[in-house]
């Protein structure tokens, strides 16, 4: 069975500082990995995804993530954060994209940007 | 194009009451999902549907039922609400087959069971 672990429940950073949100997964088969963002009182929206190919994936709003198969990790990074990046971030995995495309989500990381 | 909408936005129920949450999407998506979101637990899949008239259990289906009578609608029912079902419920949808594999989420329904 798949599982996703987000190692930090909360990450506070100062504006314009870099940030890394950590995600580790476990799966016995090929996986597809996603990061979703949830702004306050909203639904989730896709930030970026890894399906195949280059292990460095770029997403919206200046975020990027690197797929590391040997470390079973998919950490999310941004070189310089803005107040508007304050949100909750969820890592998700699927081994079912040819089927029902079910996702398994991590616990979430709340990113707080301080001025 | 409204995307994914959910009705109602908020609801308070007493233990033992029943209710139905409605999810509607106007993107002609084949697949639809119901999740619940609880603090520190991320989103967990309750039930899902890969097409009109078909539904299947997810990770946490107990206490819930679903129906997909029309392609654009996916209903989540609570027959006898319990305090453990206090949560935020999200509906999502996506297109079948080789696509972006992006799930589109509704704004959520905040349910409190007292």
mmCIF file of C-alpha atoms in Angstrom:
data_model
loop_
_atom_site.group_PDB
_atom_site.id
_atom_site.type_symbol
_atom_site.label_atom_id
_atom_site.label_comp_id
_atom_site.label_asym_id
_atom_site.label_seq_id
_atom_site.Cartn_x
_atom_site.Cartn_y
_atom_site.Cartn_z
ATOM 1 C CA UNK A 1 0.000 0.000 0.000
ATOM 2 C CA UNK A 2 1.104 3.506 -0.699
ATOM 3 C CA UNK A 3 1.760 6.101 1.953
ATOM 4 C CA UNK A 4 3.033 9.669 2.053
ATOM 5 C CA UNK A 5 4.831 11.362 4.925
ATOM 6 C CA UNK A 6 5.254 15.106 5.136
ATOM 7 C CA UNK A 7 7.952 15.570 7.703
ATOM 8 C CA UNK A 8 6.970 19.038 8.900
ATOM 9 C CA UNK A 9 3.468 19.992 9.997
ATOM 10 C CA UNK A 10 4.336 23.706 10.133
ATOM 11 C CA UNK A 11 7.079 25.735 8.486
ATOM 12 C CA UNK A 12 7.512 29.427 9.357
ATOM 13 C CA UNK A 13 9.822 31.493 7.145
ATOM 14 C CA UNK A 14 10.525 35.133 6.537
ATOM 15 C CA UNK A 15 9.456 36.830 3.330
ATOM 16 C CA UNK A 16 12.018 36.525 0.500
ATOM 17 C CA UNK A 17 13.748 33.604 2.235
ATOM 18 C CA UNK A 18 14.041 30.192 0.527
ATOM 19 C CA UNK A 19 11.858 27.313 1.654
ATOM 20 C CA UNK A 20 11.822 23.527 1.317
ATOM 21 C CA UNK A 21 8.805 21.390 2.206
ATOM 22 C CA UNK A 22 9.710 17.745 2.597
ATOM 23 C CA UNK A 23 7.767 14.753 1.313
ATOM 24 C CA UNK A 24 8.660 11.062 1.427
ATOM 25 C CA UNK A 25 6.583 8.274 -0.047
ATOM 26 C CA UNK A 26 6.458 4.519 0.052
ATOM 27 C CA UNK A 27 5.178 2.364 -2.741
ATOM 28 C CA UNK A 28 6.065 -0.986 -4.197
ATOM 29 C CA UNK A 29 5.347 0.035 -7.789
ATOM 30 C CA UNK A 30 5.969 2.962 -10.078
ATOM 31 C CA UNK A 31 4.522 6.112 -8.654
ATOM 32 C CA UNK A 32 3.309 9.444 -9.844
ATOM 33 C CA UNK A 33 3.749 12.380 -7.481
ATOM 34 C CA UNK A 34 1.890 15.624 -6.965
ATOM 35 C CA UNK A 35 1.946 18.756 -4.844
ATOM 36 C CA UNK A 36 -1.330 20.558 -4.193
ATOM 37 C CA UNK A 37 -1.810 23.918 -2.447
ATOM 38 C CA UNK A 38 -4.788 24.985 -0.330
ATOM 39 C CA UNK A 39 -5.204 28.695 0.331
ATOM 40 C CA UNK A 40 -7.282 29.658 3.399
ATOM 41 C CA UNK A 41 -10.934 28.625 3.113
ATOM 42 C CA UNK A 42 -10.520 27.251 -0.409
ATOM 43 C CA UNK A 43 -10.285 23.917 -2.143
ATOM 44 C CA UNK A 44 -7.022 22.401 -3.339
ATOM 45 C CA UNK A 45 -5.322 23.285 -6.608
ATOM 46 C CA UNK A 46 -2.483 21.558 -8.411
ATOM 47 C CA UNK A 47 0.956 23.122 -7.960
ATOM 48 C CA UNK A 48 3.024 20.620 -9.948
ATOM 49 C CA UNK A 49 3.348 16.938 -10.806
ATOM 50 C CA UNK A 50 5.923 14.308 -11.692
ATOM 51 C CA UNK A 51 4.783 11.647 -14.143
ATOM 52 C CA UNK A 52 8.034 10.667 -15.889
ATOM 53 C CA UNK A 53 11.126 12.153 -17.501
ATOM 54 C CA UNK A 54 13.159 14.919 -15.907
ATOM 55 C CA UNK A 55 13.341 14.561 -12.154
ATOM 56 C CA UNK A 56 13.207 18.343 -11.653
ATOM 57 C CA UNK A 57 9.677 19.562 -12.111
ATOM 58 C CA UNK A 58 8.627 23.198 -12.296
ATOM 59 C CA UNK A 59 5.183 24.357 -11.267
ATOM 60 C CA UNK A 60 3.138 27.486 -10.836
ATOM 61 C CA UNK A 61 4.092 30.482 -8.701
ATOM 62 C CA UNK A 62 7.834 29.769 -8.902
ATOM 63 C CA UNK A 63 7.732 26.422 -7.090
ATOM 64 C CA UNK A 64 9.735 23.399 -8.161
ATOM 65 C CA UNK A 65 10.206 19.860 -6.860
ATOM 66 C CA UNK A 66 12.775 17.135 -7.353
ATOM 67 C CA UNK A 67 11.904 13.462 -7.622
ATOM 68 C CA UNK A 68 14.538 11.280 -5.971
ATOM 69 C CA UNK A 69 13.803 7.609 -6.473
ATOM 70 C CA UNK A 70 16.640 6.304 -4.295
ATOM 71 C CA UNK A 71 15.571 8.526 -1.387
ATOM 72 C CA UNK A 72 11.849 8.020 -2.163
ATOM 73 C CA UNK A 73 11.414 11.767 -1.817
ATOM 74 C CA UNK A 74 9.675 14.578 -3.660
ATOM 75 C CA UNK A 75 10.622 17.778 -1.839
ATOM 76 C CA UNK A 76 9.078 21.110 -2.816
ATOM 77 C CA UNK A 77 11.249 24.230 -3.022
ATOM 78 C CA UNK A 78 10.984 27.926 -3.724
ATOM 79 C CA UNK A 79 14.031 30.216 -3.745
ATOM 80 C CA UNK A 80 12.222 33.306 -2.447
ATOM 81 C CA UNK A 81 8.783 33.220 -0.820
ATOM 82 C CA UNK A 82 6.114 35.906 -0.752
ATOM 83 C CA UNK A 83 3.392 36.658 1.772
ATOM 84 C CA UNK A 84 0.868 35.298 -0.742
ATOM 85 C CA UNK A 85 2.489 31.829 -0.484
ATOM 86 C CA UNK A 86 0.954 31.423 2.973
ATOM 87 C CA UNK A 87 -1.122 28.252 2.593
ATOM 88 C CA UNK A 88 -1.243 24.559 3.363
ATOM 89 C CA UNK A 89 0.680 22.286 1.010
ATOM 90 C CA UNK A 90 -0.130 18.643 0.386
ATOM 91 C CA UNK A 91 2.047 16.007 -1.229
ATOM 92 C CA UNK A 92 0.167 13.162 -2.920
ATOM 93 C CA UNK A 93 1.021 9.901 -4.662
ATOM 94 C CA UNK A 94 -0.792 7.663 -7.103
ATOM 95 C CA UNK A 95 0.046 4.281 -8.590
ATOM 96 C CA UNK A 96 -3.333 4.174 -10.274
ATOM 97 C CA UNK A 97 -3.210 6.723 -13.096
ATOM 98 C CA UNK A 98 -4.255 4.095 -15.655
ATOM 99 C CA UNK A 99 -7.214 3.173 -13.491
ATOM 100 C CA UNK A 100 -9.328 5.340 -11.223
ATOM 101 C CA UNK A 101 -6.493 7.858 -10.640
ATOM 102 C CA UNK A 102 -6.916 7.663 -6.876
ATOM 103 C CA UNK A 103 -4.597 9.809 -4.779
ATOM 104 C CA UNK A 104 -3.115 9.203 -1.344
ATOM 105 C CA UNK A 105 -2.333 12.454 0.434
ATOM 106 C CA UNK A 106 0.192 13.356 3.093
ATOM 107 C CA UNK A 107 -0.752 15.083 6.313
ATOM 108 C CA UNK A 108 -0.073 18.558 4.963
ATOM 109 C CA UNK A 109 2.468 21.280 5.796
ATOM 110 C CA UNK A 110 1.280 24.705 6.837
ATOM 111 C CA UNK A 111 3.605 27.351 5.407
ATOM 112 C CA UNK A 112 3.524 30.689 7.199
ATOM 113 C CA UNK A 113 5.356 33.651 5.740
ATOM 114 C CA UNK A 114 6.371 36.372 8.172
ATOM 115 C CA UNK A 115 7.154 39.912 6.994
ATOM 116 C CA UNK B 1 -17.713 27.589 -16.369
ATOM 117 C CA UNK B 2 -18.181 27.115 -12.605
ATOM 118 C CA UNK B 3 -15.855 24.081 -12.280
ATOM 119 C CA UNK B 4 -16.724 22.019 -9.213
ATOM 120 C CA UNK B 5 -19.412 23.319 -6.883
ATOM 121 C CA UNK B 6 -20.562 21.935 -3.533
ATOM 122 C CA UNK B 7 -23.805 22.425 -1.639
ATOM 123 C CA UNK B 8 -24.152 23.380 1.184
ATOM 124 C CA UNK B 9 -21.075 25.304 2.327
ATOM 125 C CA UNK B 10 -21.786 24.826 6.028
ATOM 126 C CA UNK B 11 -24.065 22.556 8.040
ATOM 127 C CA UNK B 12 -24.622 21.668 11.668
ATOM 128 C CA UNK B 13 -26.294 18.349 12.428
ATOM 129 C CA UNK B 14 -27.351 16.627 15.611
ATOM 130 C CA UNK B 15 -26.184 13.067 16.222
ATOM 131 C CA UNK B 16 -28.437 10.637 14.386
ATOM 132 C CA UNK B 17 -29.682 13.091 11.760
ATOM 133 C CA UNK B 18 -29.185 12.463 8.078
ATOM 134 C CA UNK B 19 -28.115 14.698 5.228
ATOM 135 C CA UNK B 20 -26.892 14.693 1.642
ATOM 136 C CA UNK B 21 -23.992 16.699 0.256
ATOM 137 C CA UNK B 22 -24.210 17.568 -3.420
ATOM 138 C CA UNK B 23 -21.264 17.915 -5.777
ATOM 139 C CA UNK B 24 -21.700 19.183 -9.318
ATOM 140 C CA UNK B 25 -19.133 19.634 -12.089
ATOM 141 C CA UNK B 26 -19.564 21.216 -15.513
ATOM 142 C CA UNK B 27 -16.317 19.966 -17.103
ATOM 143 C CA UNK B 28 -17.750 16.688 -18.424
ATOM 144 C CA UNK B 29 -15.342 14.727 -16.238
ATOM 145 C CA UNK B 30 -15.842 10.981 -15.949
ATOM 146 C CA UNK B 31 -14.221 10.491 -12.530
ATOM 147 C CA UNK B 32 -15.438 12.032 -9.287
ATOM 148 C CA UNK B 33 -14.260 11.691 -5.675
ATOM 149 C CA UNK B 34 -15.324 12.529 -2.138
ATOM 150 C CA UNK B 35 -12.645 13.282 0.473
ATOM 151 C CA UNK B 36 -12.723 14.328 4.089
ATOM 152 C CA UNK B 37 -10.106 16.630 5.569
ATOM 153 C CA UNK B 38 -9.221 16.463 9.249
ATOM 154 C CA UNK B 39 -6.436 18.356 11.059
ATOM 155 C CA UNK B 40 -3.115 16.549 10.880
ATOM 156 C CA UNK B 41 -4.513 13.808 8.642
ATOM 157 C CA UNK B 42 -4.543 15.373 5.213
ATOM 158 C CA UNK B 43 -7.303 14.306 2.830
ATOM 159 C CA UNK B 44 -8.690 10.799 2.921
ATOM 160 C CA UNK B 45 -10.749 9.242 0.150
ATOM 161 C CA UNK B 46 -14.279 8.242 1.182
ATOM 162 C CA UNK B 47 -15.842 7.000 -2.076
ATOM 163 C CA UNK B 48 -15.222 7.524 -5.755
ATOM 164 C CA UNK B 49 -16.912 6.991 -9.097
ATOM 165 C CA UNK B 50 -15.458 6.233 -12.525
ATOM 166 C CA UNK B 51 -18.694 6.796 -14.367
ATOM 167 C CA UNK B 52 -22.433 7.321 -14.225
ATOM 168 C CA UNK B 53 -24.076 4.572 -12.204
ATOM 169 C CA UNK B 54 -20.826 3.203 -10.723
ATOM 170 C CA UNK B 55 -19.308 3.865 -7.318
ATOM 171 C CA UNK B 56 -16.574 2.294 -5.211
ATOM 172 C CA UNK B 57 -15.242 2.493 -1.651
ATOM 173 C CA UNK B 58 -12.189 4.479 -0.758
ATOM 174 C CA UNK B 59 -10.065 4.464 2.359
ATOM 175 C CA UNK B 60 -12.726 5.559 4.897
ATOM 176 C CA UNK B 61 -16.193 4.588 3.563
ATOM 177 C CA UNK B 62 -17.936 3.529 6.784
ATOM 178 C CA UNK B 63 -20.983 5.635 7.672
ATOM 179 C CA UNK B 64 -21.302 7.130 4.175
ATOM 180 C CA UNK B 65 -23.171 6.229 1.007
ATOM 181 C CA UNK B 66 -22.895 7.739 -2.455
ATOM 182 C CA UNK B 67 -24.777 7.864 -5.719
ATOM 183 C CA UNK B 68 -23.880 8.959 -9.251
ATOM 184 C CA UNK B 69 -27.153 8.995 -11.176
ATOM 185 C CA UNK B 70 -26.001 11.726 -13.553
ATOM 186 C CA UNK B 71 -22.502 12.215 -14.929
ATOM 187 C CA UNK B 72 -22.230 15.751 -13.588
ATOM 188 C CA UNK B 73 -23.423 15.033 -10.030
ATOM 189 C CA UNK B 74 -21.988 12.986 -7.169
ATOM 190 C CA UNK B 75 -23.961 12.798 -3.923
ATOM 191 C CA UNK B 76 -22.575 11.909 -0.497
ATOM 192 C CA UNK B 77 -25.052 10.766 2.134
ATOM 193 C CA UNK B 78 -24.795 10.417 5.878
ATOM 194 C CA UNK B 79 -27.648 8.208 7.090
ATOM 195 C CA UNK B 80 -27.070 8.655 10.836
ATOM 196 C CA UNK B 81 -24.518 11.338 11.602
ATOM 197 C CA UNK B 82 -21.954 10.851 14.367
ATOM 198 C CA UNK B 83 -19.599 13.380 16.002
ATOM 199 C CA UNK B 84 -16.675 11.518 14.364
ATOM 200 C CA UNK B 85 -18.015 12.719 11.018
ATOM 201 C CA UNK B 86 -17.343 16.342 11.917
ATOM 202 C CA UNK B 87 -14.985 17.366 9.129
ATOM 203 C CA UNK B 88 -14.506 19.387 5.981
ATOM 204 C CA UNK B 89 -15.680 17.474 2.914
ATOM 205 C CA UNK B 90 -14.208 18.048 -0.520
ATOM 206 C CA UNK B 91 -15.421 16.827 -3.855
ATOM 207 C CA UNK B 92 -13.058 16.520 -6.829
ATOM 208 C CA UNK B 93 -13.271 15.462 -10.454
ATOM 209 C CA UNK B 94 -10.931 14.582 -13.294
ATOM 210 C CA UNK B 95 -10.934 13.384 -16.868
ATOM 211 C CA UNK B 96 -10.518 9.712 -17.718
ATOM 212 C CA UNK B 97 -7.484 8.453 -19.556
ATOM 213 C CA UNK B 98 -4.265 10.110 -20.647
ATOM 214 C CA UNK B 99 -4.713 13.685 -19.575
ATOM 215 C CA UNK B 100 -3.180 16.079 -17.124
ATOM 216 C CA UNK B 101 -4.131 13.769 -14.244
ATOM 217 C CA UNK B 102 -5.130 16.888 -12.339
ATOM 218 C CA UNK B 103 -7.991 16.611 -9.884
ATOM 219 C CA UNK B 104 -10.174 19.721 -9.676
ATOM 220 C CA UNK B 105 -11.528 20.437 -6.219
ATOM 221 C CA UNK B 106 -14.657 22.145 -4.990
ATOM 222 C CA UNK B 107 -14.592 24.773 -2.214
ATOM 223 C CA UNK B 108 -15.596 22.318 0.506
ATOM 224 C CA UNK B 109 -18.460 21.748 2.947
ATOM 225 C CA UNK B 110 -17.805 22.278 6.645
ATOM 226 C CA UNK B 111 -19.937 19.839 8.643
ATOM 227 C CA UNK B 112 -20.289 19.847 12.409
ATOM 228 C CA UNK B 113 -22.098 17.030 14.205
ATOM 229 C CA UNK B 114 -23.081 17.779 17.798
#
